[in-house]
XYZ file of C-alpha atoms in Angstrom:
717
model
C 20.266 19.227 -44.742
C 20.602 18.567 -48.472
C 22.237 21.986 -48.816
C 24.790 21.259 -46.053
C 22.837 23.556 -43.715
C 24.331 21.983 -40.600
C 27.792 23.138 -41.680
C 26.707 26.783 -42.001
C 24.697 26.672 -38.780
C 27.817 25.401 -37.019
C 29.767 28.345 -38.377
C 27.068 30.722 -37.119
C 27.532 29.465 -33.535
C 30.619 31.685 -33.355
C 28.290 34.698 -33.578
C 26.975 35.206 -30.049
C 24.261 37.614 -31.232
C 22.650 34.952 -33.426
C 23.506 31.928 -31.253
C 20.093 31.695 -29.566
C 18.257 31.577 -32.892
C 20.722 29.003 -34.283
C 20.315 26.758 -31.239
C 16.530 26.797 -31.661
C 16.910 25.480 -35.199
C 19.565 22.911 -34.199
C 17.306 21.490 -31.488
C 14.688 20.603 -34.071
C 17.224 19.225 -36.542
C 18.850 17.182 -33.768
C 15.566 15.378 -33.234
C 14.851 14.770 -36.903
C 18.228 14.442 -38.669
C 20.655 13.543 -35.912
C 23.172 11.539 -37.954
C 23.388 14.021 -40.842
C 23.538 17.000 -38.507
C 26.305 15.337 -36.494
C 28.441 14.874 -39.606
C 27.876 18.405 -40.928
C 28.479 20.109 -37.564
C 31.749 18.217 -37.053
C 33.011 19.516 -40.414
C 32.294 23.110 -39.348
C 34.789 22.986 -36.477
C 32.258 24.273 -33.943
C 33.242 21.987 -31.053
C 35.052 24.768 -29.165
C 31.991 27.003 -29.434
C 29.715 24.197 -28.196
C 31.983 23.636 -25.188
C 31.998 27.368 -24.485
C 28.177 27.382 -24.580
C 28.144 24.853 -21.734
C 30.178 27.132 -19.446
C 28.110 30.270 -20.164
C 26.465 31.927 -17.184
C 23.052 31.338 -18.691
C 21.907 27.719 -18.487
C 19.393 27.836 -21.345
C 21.729 26.086 -23.824
C 23.308 23.500 -21.506
C 20.684 20.850 -22.109
C 21.246 21.197 -25.859
C 25.014 20.729 -25.378
C 24.412 17.611 -23.246
C 21.984 16.144 -25.813
C 24.325 16.918 -28.694
C 27.318 15.368 -26.911
C 25.377 12.300 -25.784
C 23.672 11.472 -29.079
C 26.377 12.277 -31.603
C 29.510 10.480 -32.724
C 31.623 12.817 -34.825
C 31.118 15.993 -32.808
C 31.658 14.066 -29.577
C 35.051 12.844 -30.792
C 36.089 16.468 -31.264
C 34.760 17.480 -27.835
C 36.411 14.591 -25.977
C 39.545 16.265 -24.712
C 41.400 16.084 -21.428
C 41.010 19.820 -21.069
C 37.201 19.559 -21.266
C 37.159 16.906 -18.507
C 39.426 19.041 -16.326
C 37.155 22.051 -16.846
C 34.153 19.971 -15.854
C 35.850 18.731 -12.684
C 36.885 22.255 -11.683
C 33.538 23.991 -12.316
C 30.522 24.013 -10.002
C 27.789 23.854 -12.643
C 24.983 21.461 -11.544
C 24.679 19.909 -15.011
C 28.340 18.912 -15.072
C 27.580 15.484 -13.584
C 25.394 14.489 -16.499
C 28.009 15.723 -18.939
C 30.750 13.749 -17.189
C 28.571 10.630 -17.233
C 28.129 11.004 -21.011
C 31.879 10.400 -21.496
C 31.303 6.714 -20.666
C 29.974 6.017 -24.171
C 33.440 5.688 -25.768
C 36.499 3.654 -24.847
C 38.637 6.816 -24.628
C 36.065 8.492 -22.389
C 35.822 5.508 -20.034
C 39.604 5.335 -19.713
C 39.849 9.076 -19.013
C 37.066 8.858 -16.424
C 39.062 6.227 -14.537
C 42.449 7.920 -14.731
C 41.262 11.471 -14.059
C 39.146 10.628 -11.013
C 35.959 11.683 -12.797
C 34.510 8.182 -12.361
C 34.651 8.687 -8.587
C 32.635 11.875 -9.082
C 29.993 9.918 -11.015
C 29.900 7.282 -8.247
C 29.509 10.009 -5.610
C 26.586 11.474 -7.550
C 25.111 7.999 -7.949
C 25.350 7.466 -4.196
C 24.094 10.850 -2.982
C 21.621 11.974 -5.637
C 17.927 11.952 -4.789
C 16.780 13.019 -8.256
C 15.447 10.106 -10.270
C 16.486 11.603 -13.634
C 20.063 12.049 -12.443
C 20.071 8.542 -10.994
C 18.865 7.107 -14.296
C 21.593 8.970 -16.170
C 24.356 7.598 -13.912
C 23.027 4.043 -14.161
C 22.964 4.454 -17.942
C 26.584 5.625 -17.787
C 27.677 2.607 -15.738
C 26.022 0.404 -18.315
C 28.703 1.255 -20.868
C 31.461 -0.002 -18.562
C 30.472 -3.618 -19.283
C 32.634 -3.163 -22.407
C 35.600 -2.102 -20.278
C 37.184 -4.872 -18.188
C 39.291 -2.468 -16.160
C 36.298 -0.212 -15.564
C 34.003 -3.027 -14.475
C 36.669 -4.223 -12.047
C 37.022 -0.702 -10.724
C 33.288 -0.632 -9.983
C 33.371 -3.992 -8.206
C 36.238 -2.837 -5.980
C 34.515 0.455 -5.130
C 32.683 -0.039 -1.836
C 30.563 3.058 -2.277
C 29.193 1.796 -5.595
C 28.361 -1.696 -4.302
C 26.918 -0.388 -1.026
C 24.712 2.059 -2.927
C 23.333 -0.725 -5.112
C 22.512 -2.803 -2.015
C 20.918 0.215 -0.322
C 18.778 1.082 -3.356
C 17.593 -2.497 -3.826
C 16.694 -2.835 -0.138
C 14.807 0.468 -0.191
C 12.930 -0.643 -3.295
C 11.994 -3.936 -1.606
C 10.773 -2.117 1.517
C 8.545 0.247 -0.455
C 7.309 -2.359 -2.968
C 7.129 -5.482 -0.838
C 4.766 -8.070 -2.250
C 4.949 -11.249 -0.186
C 3.218 -14.373 -1.407
C -0.008 -14.972 0.500
C -0.923 -18.627 -0.033
C -4.605 -19.415 -0.304
C -6.650 -22.578 -0.513
C -7.585 -23.779 -3.976
C -11.359 -23.820 -3.452
C -12.012 -25.231 -6.927
C -9.837 -28.232 -6.197
C -11.449 -28.667 -2.776
C -14.858 -28.768 -4.434
C -13.603 -31.517 -6.737
C -12.522 -33.444 -3.666
C -16.002 -32.921 -2.223
C -17.757 -34.330 -5.288
C -15.368 -37.279 -5.520
C -15.831 -38.122 -1.836
C -19.626 -38.039 -2.177
C -19.627 -40.030 -5.441
C -17.288 -43.015 -4.958
C -15.681 -44.471 -8.063
C -13.783 -47.637 -8.794
C -10.257 -48.187 -7.494
C -8.902 -48.411 -11.025
C -10.336 -45.033 -11.955
C -9.062 -43.532 -8.710
C -5.522 -44.659 -9.490
C -5.620 -43.168 -12.982
C -7.075 -39.858 -11.810
C -5.017 -39.504 -8.634
C -1.839 -38.251 -10.277
C -3.166 -34.874 -11.328
C -4.883 -33.991 -7.993
C -1.801 -35.001 -5.999
C 0.433 -32.899 -8.191
C -1.915 -29.945 -7.875
C -2.342 -30.490 -4.152
C 1.280 -30.558 -3.091
C 3.002 -29.054 -6.135
C 6.022 -31.317 -5.609
C 7.380 -33.909 -3.243
C 10.491 -32.046 -2.188
C 11.161 -31.951 1.512
C 11.356 -28.475 3.028
C 15.123 -28.116 2.479
C 15.647 -30.586 -0.325
C 17.232 -29.407 -3.560
C 17.599 -32.766 -5.332
C 15.153 -33.319 -8.182
C 12.618 -35.894 -6.928
C 11.695 -38.900 -8.987
C 8.205 -39.240 -7.499
C 6.469 -36.165 -8.865
C 4.600 -36.975 -12.097
C 5.466 -33.614 -13.636
C 9.174 -34.006 -12.898
C 9.665 -37.678 -13.620
C 10.665 -37.287 -17.248
C 12.993 -34.325 -16.682
C 14.382 -35.221 -13.286
C 17.995 -34.766 -14.274
C 17.457 -31.510 -16.152
C 17.912 -28.005 -14.817
C 17.088 -24.629 -16.339
C 19.584 -23.504 -18.982
C 22.321 -21.248 -17.750
C 24.926 -19.151 -19.422
C 26.744 -15.930 -18.888
C 24.733 -12.829 -19.740
C 24.631 -12.500 -23.475
C 23.544 -9.615 -25.662
C 20.025 -11.056 -25.472
C 20.058 -10.174 -21.778
C 19.999 -6.511 -22.660
C 19.981 -3.561 -20.376
C 16.410 -2.740 -19.283
C 14.898 -0.673 -22.064
C 13.056 1.513 -19.603
C 16.359 2.775 -18.216
C 17.669 3.825 -21.604
C 14.396 5.404 -22.619
C 14.063 7.285 -19.345
C 17.606 8.654 -19.276
C 17.861 12.278 -20.250
C 20.773 11.580 -22.569
C 18.879 9.172 -24.788
C 18.201 10.152 -28.426
C 14.791 11.577 -29.202
C 12.415 9.514 -31.327
C 12.285 10.091 -35.069
C 9.103 11.608 -36.478
C 7.726 12.296 -39.939
C 8.869 15.313 -41.961
C 5.469 17.015 -41.763
C 5.037 19.848 -39.289
C 8.653 21.004 -38.977
C 7.543 24.641 -38.842
C 5.234 23.797 -35.956
C 8.146 22.139 -34.146
C 10.286 25.219 -34.680
C 7.624 27.570 -33.338
C 7.017 25.428 -30.281
C 10.624 24.564 -29.506
C 10.735 26.883 -26.483
C 7.752 25.111 -24.965
C 7.794 21.564 -23.664
C 7.952 18.835 -26.219
C 4.613 17.402 -27.317
C 5.782 13.873 -26.593
C 6.701 14.922 -23.072
C 3.246 16.432 -22.658
C 1.664 13.105 -23.590
C 3.858 11.246 -21.136
C 2.864 13.675 -18.382
C -0.687 12.379 -18.691
C 0.537 9.359 -16.763
C 0.065 9.712 -13.037
C 3.132 10.958 -11.231
C 3.205 8.181 -8.651
C 2.924 5.471 -11.314
C 5.653 7.141 -13.346
C 7.887 7.406 -10.284
C 7.434 3.728 -9.435
C 8.220 2.755 -13.018
C 11.418 4.805 -12.937
C 12.437 3.401 -9.547
C 11.959 -0.107 -10.902
C 14.084 0.814 -13.936
C 16.891 2.027 -11.673
C 16.861 -1.117 -9.537
C 16.709 -3.423 -12.554
C 19.640 -1.517 -14.060
C 21.670 -1.816 -10.856
C 21.010 -5.542 -10.565
C 21.863 -5.940 -14.248
C 25.236 -4.342 -13.478
C 25.779 -6.705 -10.534
C 24.998 -9.631 -12.833
C 27.692 -8.504 -15.260
C 30.140 -7.892 -12.425
C 29.626 -11.434 -11.163
C 30.726 -12.980 -14.469
C 34.390 -12.160 -13.715
C 36.048 -14.309 -11.056
C 38.131 -11.330 -9.998
C 34.984 -9.356 -9.190
C 33.265 -12.176 -7.301
C 35.620 -11.871 -4.340
C 34.178 -8.400 -3.715
C 30.573 -9.496 -4.207
C 30.493 -12.510 -1.880
C 28.950 -10.588 0.985
C 25.959 -11.453 3.176
C 24.148 -8.199 2.404
C 24.397 -8.802 -1.360
C 23.132 -12.375 -1.018
C 20.236 -11.240 1.181
C 19.204 -8.338 -1.054
C 19.161 -10.503 -4.213
C 17.175 -13.246 -2.435
C 14.705 -10.702 -1.037
C 14.331 -9.052 -4.449
C 13.486 -12.362 -6.125
C 11.088 -13.475 -3.413
C 9.452 -10.288 -2.126
C 8.824 -8.066 -5.159
C 6.212 -8.291 -7.872
C 7.427 -9.508 -11.288
C 11.167 -9.532 -10.518
C 13.785 -9.961 -13.221
C 14.567 -13.614 -12.520
C 17.835 -13.586 -14.441
C 19.218 -11.764 -11.412
C 19.557 -15.190 -9.784
C 22.686 -15.655 -11.918
C 24.545 -13.534 -9.360
C 23.887 -16.197 -6.730
C 24.627 -19.032 -9.117
C 27.977 -17.536 -10.042
C 28.809 -17.274 -6.348
C 27.985 -20.947 -5.884
C 30.484 -21.904 -8.615
C 33.386 -19.893 -7.148
C 35.362 -22.697 -5.554
C 38.108 -20.426 -4.268
C 35.676 -18.820 -1.834
C 33.723 -21.945 -0.816
C 34.930 -21.561 2.777
C 33.681 -17.995 2.914
C 30.287 -19.027 1.546
C 30.018 -21.839 4.098
C 30.856 -19.454 6.944
C 28.121 -17.006 5.953
C 25.684 -19.970 5.639
C 25.034 -19.403 1.960
C 23.085 -22.686 1.756
C 20.728 -21.732 4.606
C 20.051 -18.308 3.079
C 19.122 -19.887 -0.263
C 17.078 -22.697 1.240
C 15.009 -20.485 3.544
C 14.822 -17.545 1.141
C 14.068 -19.279 -2.168
C 13.348 -22.996 -1.732
C 10.986 -22.773 1.260
C 8.630 -20.273 -0.374
C 5.338 -19.499 1.453
C 2.862 -21.256 -0.829
C 4.952 -24.451 -0.733
C 4.320 -24.518 3.019
C 0.537 -24.887 2.570
C -1.311 -27.951 1.362
C -4.230 -27.406 -1.001
C -2.609 -24.121 -2.085
C -3.218 -22.377 -5.380
C -0.429 -22.428 -7.909
C 2.038 -19.540 -7.629
C 4.393 -19.121 -10.578
C 6.756 -16.793 -8.739
C 7.213 -19.166 -5.784
C 7.660 -22.144 -8.104
C 10.286 -20.268 -10.092
C 12.091 -19.105 -6.944
C 12.139 -22.673 -5.652
C 13.510 -24.068 -8.889
C 16.228 -21.426 -9.116
C 17.100 -21.987 -5.462
C 17.459 -25.717 -6.001
C 19.633 -25.140 -9.056
C 21.925 -22.843 -7.067
C 22.173 -25.376 -4.230
C 22.908 -28.280 -6.572
C 25.789 -26.306 -8.034
C 27.044 -25.237 -4.601
C 26.826 -28.764 -3.190
C 28.853 -30.128 -6.110
C 31.751 -27.899 -5.028
C 31.365 -28.670 -1.319
C 30.896 -32.441 -1.600
C 34.591 -33.160 -2.114
C 37.698 -33.413 0.035
C 38.297 -29.645 -0.228
C 34.888 -28.470 1.021
C 34.355 -31.387 3.388
C 37.605 -30.602 5.208
C 36.323 -27.173 6.205
C 33.023 -28.602 7.455
C 34.822 -31.273 9.479
C 36.998 -28.607 11.105
C 33.853 -27.114 12.655
C 33.297 -30.269 14.707
C 36.588 -29.776 16.543
C 35.517 -26.417 17.956
C 34.276 -26.131 21.503
C 31.490 -23.733 20.624
C 28.152 -25.540 20.481
C 26.711 -23.270 17.775
C 29.697 -23.745 15.436
C 29.518 -27.527 15.776
C 25.799 -27.534 15.050
C 26.240 -25.246 12.031
C 28.857 -27.683 10.748
C 26.450 -30.592 11.222
C 23.728 -28.694 9.331
C 26.084 -28.035 6.410
C 27.236 -31.678 6.459
C 23.717 -33.110 6.273
C 22.489 -30.614 3.682
C 25.438 -30.445 1.285
C 27.428 -33.688 1.586
C 25.914 -36.777 -0.054
C 28.955 -39.041 -0.375
C 28.493 -41.853 2.163
C 32.204 -42.171 2.952
C 32.442 -38.496 3.864
C 29.221 -38.658 5.881
C 30.598 -41.591 7.859
C 33.707 -39.661 8.960
C 31.743 -37.406 11.300
C 28.494 -38.344 13.122
C 26.665 -35.247 11.901
C 23.199 -36.771 12.316
C 23.820 -37.679 15.955
C 25.204 -34.201 16.500
C 21.980 -32.666 15.161
C 19.677 -34.788 17.313
C 21.835 -34.084 20.378
C 21.762 -30.383 19.557
C 17.969 -30.492 19.231
C 17.660 -32.204 22.615
C 20.026 -29.682 24.204
C 18.237 -26.662 22.758
C 14.872 -27.959 23.985
C 16.102 -29.224 27.354
C 14.679 -26.187 29.175
C 12.722 -23.017 28.412
C 15.834 -20.972 29.213
C 17.955 -22.901 26.716
C 15.248 -22.534 24.100
C 15.052 -18.773 24.545
C 18.828 -18.406 24.518
C 19.756 -20.898 21.785
C 16.633 -22.102 20.027
C 15.232 -18.669 19.172
C 18.580 -17.076 18.352
C 19.476 -16.258 14.748
C 22.910 -17.054 13.369
C 22.781 -14.105 10.965
C 20.744 -10.917 10.640
C 17.061 -11.506 9.782
C 17.758 -15.221 9.505
C 15.632 -18.164 10.682
C 15.781 -19.349 14.280
C 18.530 -21.791 15.201
C 16.085 -24.563 16.113
C 14.264 -24.198 12.780
C 17.609 -24.588 10.983
C 18.107 -27.900 12.801
C 14.628 -29.112 11.819
C 15.207 -27.915 8.255
C 18.435 -29.894 7.987
C 16.737 -32.992 9.411
C 13.936 -32.618 6.859
C 16.480 -33.627 4.202
C 16.135 -37.180 5.518
C 12.497 -37.575 4.502
C 12.126 -38.994 1.023
C 9.749 -37.913 -1.678
C 8.154 -41.359 -1.641
C 7.359 -41.009 2.044
C 5.775 -37.580 1.531
C 3.713 -39.007 -1.301
C 2.672 -41.986 0.803
C 1.526 -39.809 3.709
C -0.302 -37.314 1.467
C -1.725 -39.620 -1.170
C -5.143 -40.093 0.441
C -5.550 -36.625 1.930
C -9.087 -35.307 1.592
C -10.843 -32.125 2.681
C -13.092 -32.048 5.731
C -16.674 -31.171 4.803
C -18.965 -30.695 7.842
C -22.523 -31.966 7.732
C -24.859 -29.298 6.362
C -27.707 -27.873 8.413
C -30.809 -30.034 8.311
C -28.983 -33.230 7.398
C -28.341 -36.131 9.706
C -29.751 -36.852 13.143
C -28.840 -35.676 16.651
C -28.900 -38.598 19.111
C -29.359 -36.258 22.064
C -32.522 -34.673 20.638
C -34.086 -37.891 19.371
C -33.429 -39.958 22.502
C -36.618 -41.679 23.788
C -37.939 -41.005 27.282
C -37.491 -44.619 28.420
C -33.724 -44.533 27.756
C -31.380 -44.169 30.681
C -29.706 -40.750 30.443
C -26.385 -39.452 31.733
C -26.216 -35.803 32.843
C -22.987 -33.855 32.406
C -22.636 -30.896 34.794
C -20.088 -28.116 35.198
C -18.522 -27.084 38.520
C -21.492 -24.797 39.213
C -23.936 -27.700 38.751
C -25.138 -26.215 35.498
C -26.104 -28.810 32.920
C -23.837 -29.034 29.876
C -25.455 -31.932 28.032
C -27.692 -34.959 28.526
C -26.885 -38.084 26.506
C -28.110 -41.694 26.312
C -26.104 -43.829 28.727
C -25.944 -46.706 26.263
C -24.284 -44.649 23.511
C -21.787 -43.114 25.922
C -20.692 -46.455 27.371
C -20.462 -48.161 23.979
C -17.971 -45.593 22.669
C -15.942 -44.870 25.799
C -14.023 -47.470 27.782
C -13.750 -44.927 30.587
C -17.517 -44.488 31.038
C -18.112 -48.172 30.348
C -15.881 -49.089 33.262
C -17.391 -46.393 35.469
C -21.065 -47.357 34.944
C -20.805 -51.045 34.085
C -18.396 -52.260 36.785
C -18.711 -52.231 40.564
C -17.701 -48.598 40.949
C -19.606 -46.255 43.202
C -21.374 -44.657 40.214
C -23.091 -47.959 39.408
C -23.743 -49.234 42.912
C -25.287 -45.978 44.126
C -27.107 -45.190 40.858
C -25.337 -41.892 40.198
C -26.221 -40.661 36.708
C -24.389 -37.350 36.675
C -20.806 -36.561 35.697
C -19.065 -33.357 36.715
C -16.748 -31.763 34.161
C -13.763 -29.795 35.445
C -13.438 -26.356 33.874
C -9.660 -26.549 33.433
C -9.923 -29.458 30.989
C -12.017 -27.662 28.357
C -14.802 -25.158 27.726
C -18.437 -26.261 28.155
C -19.081 -25.795 24.418
C -16.150 -28.047 23.549
C -17.264 -30.766 25.965
C -20.791 -30.529 24.554
C -19.338 -31.141 21.080
C -17.394 -34.096 22.492
C -20.610 -35.606 23.889
C -22.368 -35.220 20.527
C -19.498 -37.081 18.829
C -19.491 -39.701 21.575
C -23.219 -40.214 21.126
C -22.685 -40.941 17.393
C -24.733 -37.954 16.225
C -24.758 -37.469 12.450
C -26.073 -33.889 12.189
C -24.358 -30.497 12.122
C -23.994 -30.630 15.915
C -20.782 -32.641 15.351
C -19.082 -29.960 13.253
C -15.455 -29.327 14.244
C -14.733 -25.753 13.222
C -11.117 -25.062 14.249
C -7.732 -26.533 15.079
C -8.262 -25.543 18.725
C -11.394 -27.694 18.906
C -9.589 -30.524 17.156
C -6.760 -30.435 19.731
C -9.224 -30.376 22.639
C -11.244 -33.267 21.233
C -8.109 -35.363 20.753
C -7.117 -34.720 24.365
C -10.628 -35.620 25.595
C -10.758 -38.770 23.477
C -7.484 -39.868 25.049
C -8.615 -38.936 28.560
C -11.913 -40.808 28.291
C -10.558 -43.673 26.131
C -12.649 -43.051 23.025
C -10.836 -44.589 20.028
C -13.815 -44.026 17.700
C -13.578 -40.239 18.092
C -9.810 -40.298 17.484
C -10.403 -42.352 14.373
C -12.994 -39.848 13.075
C -10.752 -36.888 13.749
C -7.671 -38.471 12.126
C -9.440 -40.040 9.144
C -8.384 -39.123 5.602
C -11.426 -36.858 5.326
C -11.415 -35.871 8.993
C -10.884 -32.365 10.383
C -7.318 -33.004 11.578
C -5.809 -33.209 8.079
C -7.669 -30.048 7.050
C -6.914 -27.907 10.103
C -3.362 -29.179 10.652
C -0.900 -26.762 9.068
C 2.095 -24.693 10.084
C -0.026 -22.069 11.830
C -1.874 -24.621 13.970
C 1.079 -26.929 14.633
C 1.758 -25.399 18.068
C -1.727 -26.531 19.149
C -1.668 -30.071 17.790
C 1.973 -31.112 18.327
C 1.730 -31.181 22.173
C -1.519 -33.169 21.992
C -0.087 -35.654 19.506
C 2.975 -36.257 21.692
C 1.016 -36.496 24.942
C -1.734 -38.796 23.643
C -0.752 -40.475 20.357
C -4.487 -41.124 20.136
C -4.314 -42.619 16.633
C -1.579 -44.615 14.807
C -1.279 -42.039 11.992
C -1.528 -38.935 14.190
C 2.151 -38.538 15.051
C 3.341 -39.234 11.500
C 0.923 -36.627 10.115
C 2.097 -34.054 12.664
C 5.787 -34.772 12.000
C 5.213 -34.460 8.244
C 3.690 -31.025 8.827
C 6.648 -30.058 11.015
C 9.351 -31.002 8.495
C 7.498 -30.171 5.281
C 4.668 -27.665 5.687
C 5.939 -25.267 8.356
C 7.863 -22.013 8.092
C 10.682 -21.036 10.436
C 8.251 -19.074 12.618
C 5.821 -22.013 12.727
C 8.552 -24.458 13.777
C 9.848 -22.134 16.497
C 6.388 -21.546 17.943
C 5.485 -25.259 17.898
C 8.663 -26.423 19.626
C 8.449 -23.639 22.190
C 5.040 -25.032 23.180
C 6.543 -28.366 24.305
C 9.960 -27.378 25.693
C 8.636 -26.847 29.237
C 7.909 -30.558 29.715
C 11.091 -32.662 29.708
C 9.150 -35.922 29.295
C 7.357 -34.611 26.211
C 10.665 -33.296 24.822
C 12.312 -36.709 25.188
C 9.316 -38.334 23.512
C 9.487 -35.778 20.708
C 13.207 -36.272 19.997
C 13.028 -40.061 20.064
C 9.831 -40.205 17.991
C 11.194 -37.749 15.433
C 14.404 -39.773 15.180
C 12.373 -42.934 14.585
C 10.172 -41.192 12.017
C 13.100 -39.784 10.004
C 15.622 -42.629 10.251
C 13.454 -45.748 10.072
C 10.108 -44.806 8.518
C 11.506 -42.481 5.816
């Protein structure tokens, strides 16, 4: 190099007999002295010979030509000619696509790619190629177009390019899906256990309650709320703040793994020792490549696939920064794929959410966003994350981050809708005859419009409650309307109505209802006393029999009558059971299982041992129904206590069991409020649909549900 060796080697390329030997030397020098070699080769005027080497019948030198063109500056300027591009477009050499893609590194090359049609060839390769290396090279090429306004607009207007990005992201999500699986925070539950067994002063409870509540419920947002609550201790000081946002800057660089994986990237520099070894081994695979091959193929493939998807989403993020490009990106499939990527993949690049945020700021297309229910997609996809639907759940950073980004997007979107321009479009939906369109308008009105004057113009709240009553008026209506989805893979229509109504519940009300929640800890084996086993022989006993006259349980008559107004009236008044001395009671099989009734008798007899353990939501629902049937307020009080089984077993998955019982019995003053809180705060779309389907067959229960829910949301919250 110090003797201008690159110049003379470039001259020797004209000699075909010595070309192979010269190329071997140049490959080594290209790795070790790229900049100097580039300058010396360009002065030798060898560009025509290098181009000719690419079109030779033998393909052994083509990779060298591609590497030289991609990693040089001076020699590339000499090779960048219109004639070279035309030759590449006309030939059928497989490597031509990577060579064409390398033209994107300079402004002249990007302009020629657009005007010559070569960019369409690169997009076609990007869309059809199944080779990861080729895909990485094309993504790397598109990266350079962020410096070309015309080129970036051309990409945004090209349907094939955008559709390919959506397809690749969706395929990546399908093969790498990692849904959040919420789990109970056992450590926190154990703390609750110790605190419940070791009572402390009220003053100490108040000072220590903030941290457990915050850990228990994470926040006091309602299911679809995006306003920053003032009640959460962690959020109180920064309630008005939102995460910083700005257009992608140089700090938001292209994923390094894409550049390092692309075949056109420069080779790493190494020390000057061992150059003769490099020269002797140049025909074999590079030593660095051999070390990389030690990595398992499947792991390497997944890493490369992730690099491709991150690169594609990075490009979409840059595209979204231009208002001209946004009109081509505001599509339901793009919104859905970005939401799914953020929520359903492990360690996503969260800055991708800027695509959605930019959409929310595009006032010109507010109507289009409202029509595709942009707010519902964000609320159900990001804000209502799985672990936020479970009380006592462990902390999940990804879900918390998704929720915060979702709320930021919705705050921005609502600021553009909550004005005369956006409100006019929502109000126009109420004039339509179609029931679904009117209800969708009411959902948007309740969720996005906060100005009281605008809310008063249209009775959106009444429209929602009427829609809920209509959807649940019959099983047929529920199947046809309630379970329908208003967009592909979206939540059910009835869950959208409940989600919109959940906006009405305040953070203070959620805090009030959850503040004294405790975990249910059954009595351990060997502790306590069973009243049925310790009953003395001189006590009057009551025998409970099934329909086959098989004994279910025998309990002291005194205990049964003291805790049940039903049995007290039956055996203490002038009914036939008392006058004729009947001391047996037949249990009908359709009401419950014998084991469940036996548990009910143990509770009714005030047993304090493990025989009173309630082990499931199904048992809890049955016991509530029995306590209502036999007028046993003490059992209802035990079940619905702060540390009772109801608050532990009641969640979205068990709501379909407990909601019908709560509406039919209302066995305890707090029962219905606790169930409604679970419905509007701790239930997913599937949970809500299943719970409401369980009550839609009974019109009386449906009417009770609608009126009670209206009272709960409009007066108590």
